[in-house]
């Protein structure tokens, strides 16, 4: 409730423009802020993290890549399970033709094979999760950088994830702007890319 009260109090303040802030002696806005000079400035901003991850170019690409890997692993698990089930049935079918010692040896070997396969498939699943976590960590670093710039451009002193907010005005949700900035940065050519050489 304290957070809601703070937000309600902030929303009750008379909105000011970036131009008015500059006239009042505030720090000059950055070049990027010129693009939002006519927008209202609020002391509090909100963004929807799940929306940014799902709708930004980088986030959508990450989720698509990981989802494809998970689907492939599930299909592989299903194929392996079918093969193991058939192998187990074949072993059961010849049980009466084997002496007890030989059957126990084959059954033990089959059990060990199942355990080894399960461990291997679990490692693959963990690798996919690690791939997603690492990619998400990079995306969140870019998100934090872009959010810092947005906060500066709008004169905000607080930025909340939408799930932390009980009551808010849609005017302070910068998710769309955040997605635009992330996509613009993702579209920029890497500074590490080799420079084109002139033909001889």
Tab-separated table of C-alpha atoms in Angstrom:
chain	number	residue	atom	x	y	z
A	1	UNK	CA	0.000	0.000	0.000
A	2	UNK	CA	2.929	2.367	0.631
A	3	UNK	CA	4.072	1.841	-2.970
A	4	UNK	CA	0.561	2.513	-4.269
A	5	UNK	CA	0.405	5.724	-2.236
A	6	UNK	CA	3.721	6.887	-3.641
A	7	UNK	CA	2.585	6.226	-7.188
A	8	UNK	CA	-0.775	7.909	-6.681
A	9	UNK	CA	0.964	10.943	-5.226
A	10	UNK	CA	3.346	11.047	-8.155
A	11	UNK	CA	0.529	10.821	-10.676
A	12	UNK	CA	-1.288	13.662	-8.991
A	13	UNK	CA	1.635	15.998	-9.645
A	14	UNK	CA	1.182	18.432	-12.509
A	15	UNK	CA	3.035	17.003	-15.537
A	16	UNK	CA	5.868	19.067	-16.939
A	17	UNK	CA	7.612	18.933	-20.301
A	18	UNK	CA	11.316	18.519	-20.898
A	19	UNK	CA	11.382	22.081	-22.214
A	20	UNK	CA	9.850	23.424	-19.018
A	21	UNK	CA	12.442	21.570	-16.971
A	22	UNK	CA	15.256	23.144	-18.976
A	23	UNK	CA	13.740	26.578	-18.454
A	24	UNK	CA	13.651	25.945	-14.720
A	25	UNK	CA	17.424	25.419	-14.701
A	26	UNK	CA	17.436	21.602	-14.849
A	27	UNK	CA	20.288	19.756	-16.506
A	28	UNK	CA	20.166	19.998	-20.292
A	29	UNK	CA	18.551	16.986	-21.953
A	30	UNK	CA	20.546	14.596	-24.096
A	31	UNK	CA	20.154	14.479	-27.894
A	32	UNK	CA	17.997	11.375	-27.512
A	33	UNK	CA	15.665	13.355	-25.258
A	34	UNK	CA	14.894	15.708	-28.154
A	35	UNK	CA	12.776	12.897	-29.572
A	36	UNK	CA	10.574	12.915	-26.465
A	37	UNK	CA	10.673	16.667	-25.772
A	38	UNK	CA	6.907	16.964	-26.308
A	39	UNK	CA	6.128	13.981	-24.084
A	40	UNK	CA	5.077	14.323	-20.482
A	41	UNK	CA	7.759	13.837	-17.863
A	42	UNK	CA	6.965	11.703	-14.818
A	43	UNK	CA	9.077	10.960	-11.752
A	44	UNK	CA	8.077	7.260	-12.011
A	45	UNK	CA	8.263	4.930	-15.027
A	46	UNK	CA	7.020	1.364	-15.440
A	47	UNK	CA	7.917	-1.368	-17.929
A	48	UNK	CA	6.524	-4.834	-18.624
A	49	UNK	CA	9.506	-7.192	-18.575
A	50	UNK	CA	7.684	-10.186	-20.075
A	51	UNK	CA	6.357	-8.041	-22.930
A	52	UNK	CA	9.803	-6.659	-23.688
A	53	UNK	CA	11.319	-10.154	-23.765
A	54	UNK	CA	8.530	-11.538	-25.945
A	55	UNK	CA	8.212	-8.646	-28.397
A	56	UNK	CA	11.739	-7.299	-28.800
A	57	UNK	CA	13.734	-8.686	-31.725
A	58	UNK	CA	16.484	-10.092	-29.498
A	59	UNK	CA	14.087	-11.520	-26.926
A	60	UNK	CA	11.804	-13.136	-29.503
A	61	UNK	CA	14.812	-14.649	-31.303
A	62	UNK	CA	16.132	-16.079	-28.041
A	63	UNK	CA	12.806	-17.597	-27.074
A	64	UNK	CA	12.292	-19.052	-30.563
A	65	UNK	CA	15.761	-20.607	-30.577
A	66	UNK	CA	15.353	-22.137	-27.133
A	67	UNK	CA	11.820	-23.343	-27.860
A	68	UNK	CA	13.061	-25.077	-31.027
A	69	UNK	CA	15.825	-26.777	-29.031
A	70	UNK	CA	13.349	-27.906	-26.375
A	71	UNK	CA	10.951	-29.273	-28.992
A	72	UNK	CA	13.802	-31.181	-30.647
A	73	UNK	CA	14.839	-32.637	-27.284
A	74	UNK	CA	11.271	-33.697	-26.469
A	75	UNK	CA	11.017	-35.471	-29.824
A	76	UNK	CA	14.350	-37.171	-29.190
A	77	UNK	CA	13.201	-38.247	-25.719
A	78	UNK	CA	10.024	-39.704	-27.194
A	79	UNK	CA	11.988	-41.656	-29.817
A	80	UNK	CA	14.427	-42.984	-27.196
A	81	UNK	CA	11.575	-43.953	-24.876
A	82	UNK	CA	9.897	-45.918	-27.677
A	83	UNK	CA	13.171	-47.697	-28.482
A	84	UNK	CA	13.791	-48.584	-24.840
A	85	UNK	CA	10.247	-49.840	-24.438
A	86	UNK	CA	10.679	-52.096	-27.463
A	87	UNK	CA	14.027	-53.340	-26.142
A	88	UNK	CA	12.499	-54.066	-22.738
A	89	UNK	CA	9.657	-56.003	-24.347
A	90	UNK	CA	12.113	-58.002	-26.455
A	91	UNK	CA	14.029	-58.913	-23.316
A	92	UNK	CA	10.824	-59.993	-21.605
A	93	UNK	CA	9.866	-62.144	-24.610
A	94	UNK	CA	13.074	-64.209	-24.407
A	95	UNK	CA	13.158	-64.456	-20.636
A	96	UNK	CA	11.918	-68.048	-20.532
A	97	UNK	CA	14.565	-69.106	-23.056
A	98	UNK	CA	17.410	-67.805	-20.903
A	99	UNK	CA	18.844	-69.237	-17.745
A	100	UNK	CA	18.283	-67.012	-14.683
A	101	UNK	CA	21.924	-65.871	-14.518
A	102	UNK	CA	22.036	-64.735	-18.140
A	103	UNK	CA	18.661	-62.983	-17.852
A	104	UNK	CA	19.752	-61.087	-14.745
A	105	UNK	CA	22.933	-60.019	-16.527
A	106	UNK	CA	20.985	-58.715	-19.519
A	107	UNK	CA	18.398	-57.036	-17.315
A	108	UNK	CA	21.109	-55.286	-15.300
A	109	UNK	CA	22.826	-54.094	-18.473
A	110	UNK	CA	19.505	-52.738	-19.730
A	111	UNK	CA	18.868	-50.894	-16.450
A	112	UNK	CA	22.344	-49.341	-16.561
A	113	UNK	CA	21.722	-48.259	-20.147
A	114	UNK	CA	18.459	-46.580	-19.150
A	115	UNK	CA	20.150	-44.698	-16.292
A	116	UNK	CA	22.998	-43.530	-18.545
A	117	UNK	CA	20.567	-42.295	-21.189
A	118	UNK	CA	18.504	-40.459	-18.587
A	119	UNK	CA	21.599	-38.684	-17.279
A	120	UNK	CA	22.653	-37.715	-20.817
A	121	UNK	CA	19.208	-36.342	-21.688
A	122	UNK	CA	19.053	-34.425	-18.403
A	123	UNK	CA	22.387	-32.809	-19.277
A	124	UNK	CA	20.985	-31.762	-22.650
A	125	UNK	CA	17.958	-30.205	-20.970
A	126	UNK	CA	20.205	-28.336	-18.536
A	127	UNK	CA	22.351	-27.080	-21.418
A	128	UNK	CA	19.268	-25.647	-23.106
A	129	UNK	CA	18.209	-23.932	-19.879
A	130	UNK	CA	21.712	-22.514	-19.465
A	131	UNK	CA	21.603	-21.221	-23.030
A	132	UNK	CA	18.334	-19.431	-22.261
A	133	UNK	CA	19.571	-18.029	-18.951
A	134	UNK	CA	22.774	-16.718	-20.539
A	135	UNK	CA	20.886	-15.116	-23.411
A	136	UNK	CA	18.379	-13.577	-21.030
A	137	UNK	CA	21.202	-12.177	-18.904
A	138	UNK	CA	22.661	-10.384	-21.937
A	139	UNK	CA	19.224	-9.064	-22.900
A	140	UNK	CA	18.620	-7.757	-19.381
A	141	UNK	CA	21.938	-5.908	-19.410
A	142	UNK	CA	20.861	-4.177	-22.626
A	143	UNK	CA	17.443	-3.561	-21.083
A	144	UNK	CA	18.954	-1.933	-18.005
A	145	UNK	CA	21.103	0.345	-20.158
A	146	UNK	CA	18.115	1.412	-22.256
A	147	UNK	CA	15.957	1.916	-19.152
A	148	UNK	CA	18.624	4.133	-17.598
A	149	UNK	CA	18.587	6.335	-20.680
A	150	UNK	CA	14.789	6.447	-20.743
A	151	UNK	CA	14.691	7.431	-17.074
A	152	UNK	CA	17.155	10.247	-17.745
A	153	UNK	CA	15.244	11.441	-20.815
A	154	UNK	CA	11.925	11.519	-18.945
A	155	UNK	CA	13.357	12.954	-15.749
A	156	UNK	CA	12.305	9.846	-13.806
A	157	UNK	CA	13.863	8.981	-10.470
A	158	UNK	CA	12.213	5.554	-10.101
A	159	UNK	CA	11.614	2.686	-12.557
A	160	UNK	CA	9.425	-0.272	-11.582
A	161	UNK	CA	8.699	-3.593	-13.234
A	162	UNK	CA	4.964	-3.706	-13.887
A	163	UNK	CA	4.395	-6.683	-11.612
A	164	UNK	CA	5.601	-4.596	-8.655
A	165	UNK	CA	2.954	-1.907	-9.186
A	166	UNK	CA	-0.568	-2.098	-7.745
A	167	UNK	CA	-2.028	0.993	-9.397
A	168	UNK	CA	-0.679	3.017	-12.305
A	169	UNK	CA	-1.470	5.216	-15.280
A	170	UNK	CA	-0.743	3.817	-18.716
A	171	UNK	CA	1.072	7.053	-19.530
A	172	UNK	CA	4.087	5.989	-17.461
A	173	UNK	CA	4.460	2.567	-19.151
A	174	UNK	CA	7.534	2.811	-21.397
A	175	UNK	CA	7.543	-0.821	-22.581
A	176	UNK	CA	6.913	0.195	-26.189
A	177	UNK	CA	9.710	2.747	-26.184
A	178	UNK	CA	12.035	0.262	-24.527
A	179	UNK	CA	11.335	-2.328	-27.233
A	180	UNK	CA	11.961	0.275	-29.956
A	181	UNK	CA	15.323	1.226	-28.460
A	182	UNK	CA	16.429	-2.378	-27.995
A	183	UNK	CA	15.461	-3.208	-31.580
A	184	UNK	CA	17.255	-0.138	-32.900
A	185	UNK	CA	20.427	-1.067	-31.026
A	186	UNK	CA	20.179	-4.689	-32.184
A	187	UNK	CA	19.900	-3.485	-35.794
A	188	UNK	CA	23.073	-1.405	-35.563
A	189	UNK	CA	26.137	-3.052	-37.164
A	190	UNK	CA	28.623	-4.406	-34.652
A	191	UNK	CA	31.691	-2.252	-34.120
A	192	UNK	CA	33.725	-5.460	-34.033
A	193	UNK	CA	32.734	-6.419	-37.565
A	194	UNK	CA	35.663	-6.337	-40.007
A	195	UNK	CA	35.748	-3.238	-42.183
A	196	UNK	CA	35.049	-3.700	-45.875
A	197	UNK	CA	38.173	-3.598	-48.012
A	198	UNK	CA	38.457	-1.747	-51.266
A	199	UNK	CA	38.866	-4.008	-54.323
A	200	UNK	CA	42.318	-4.008	-55.891
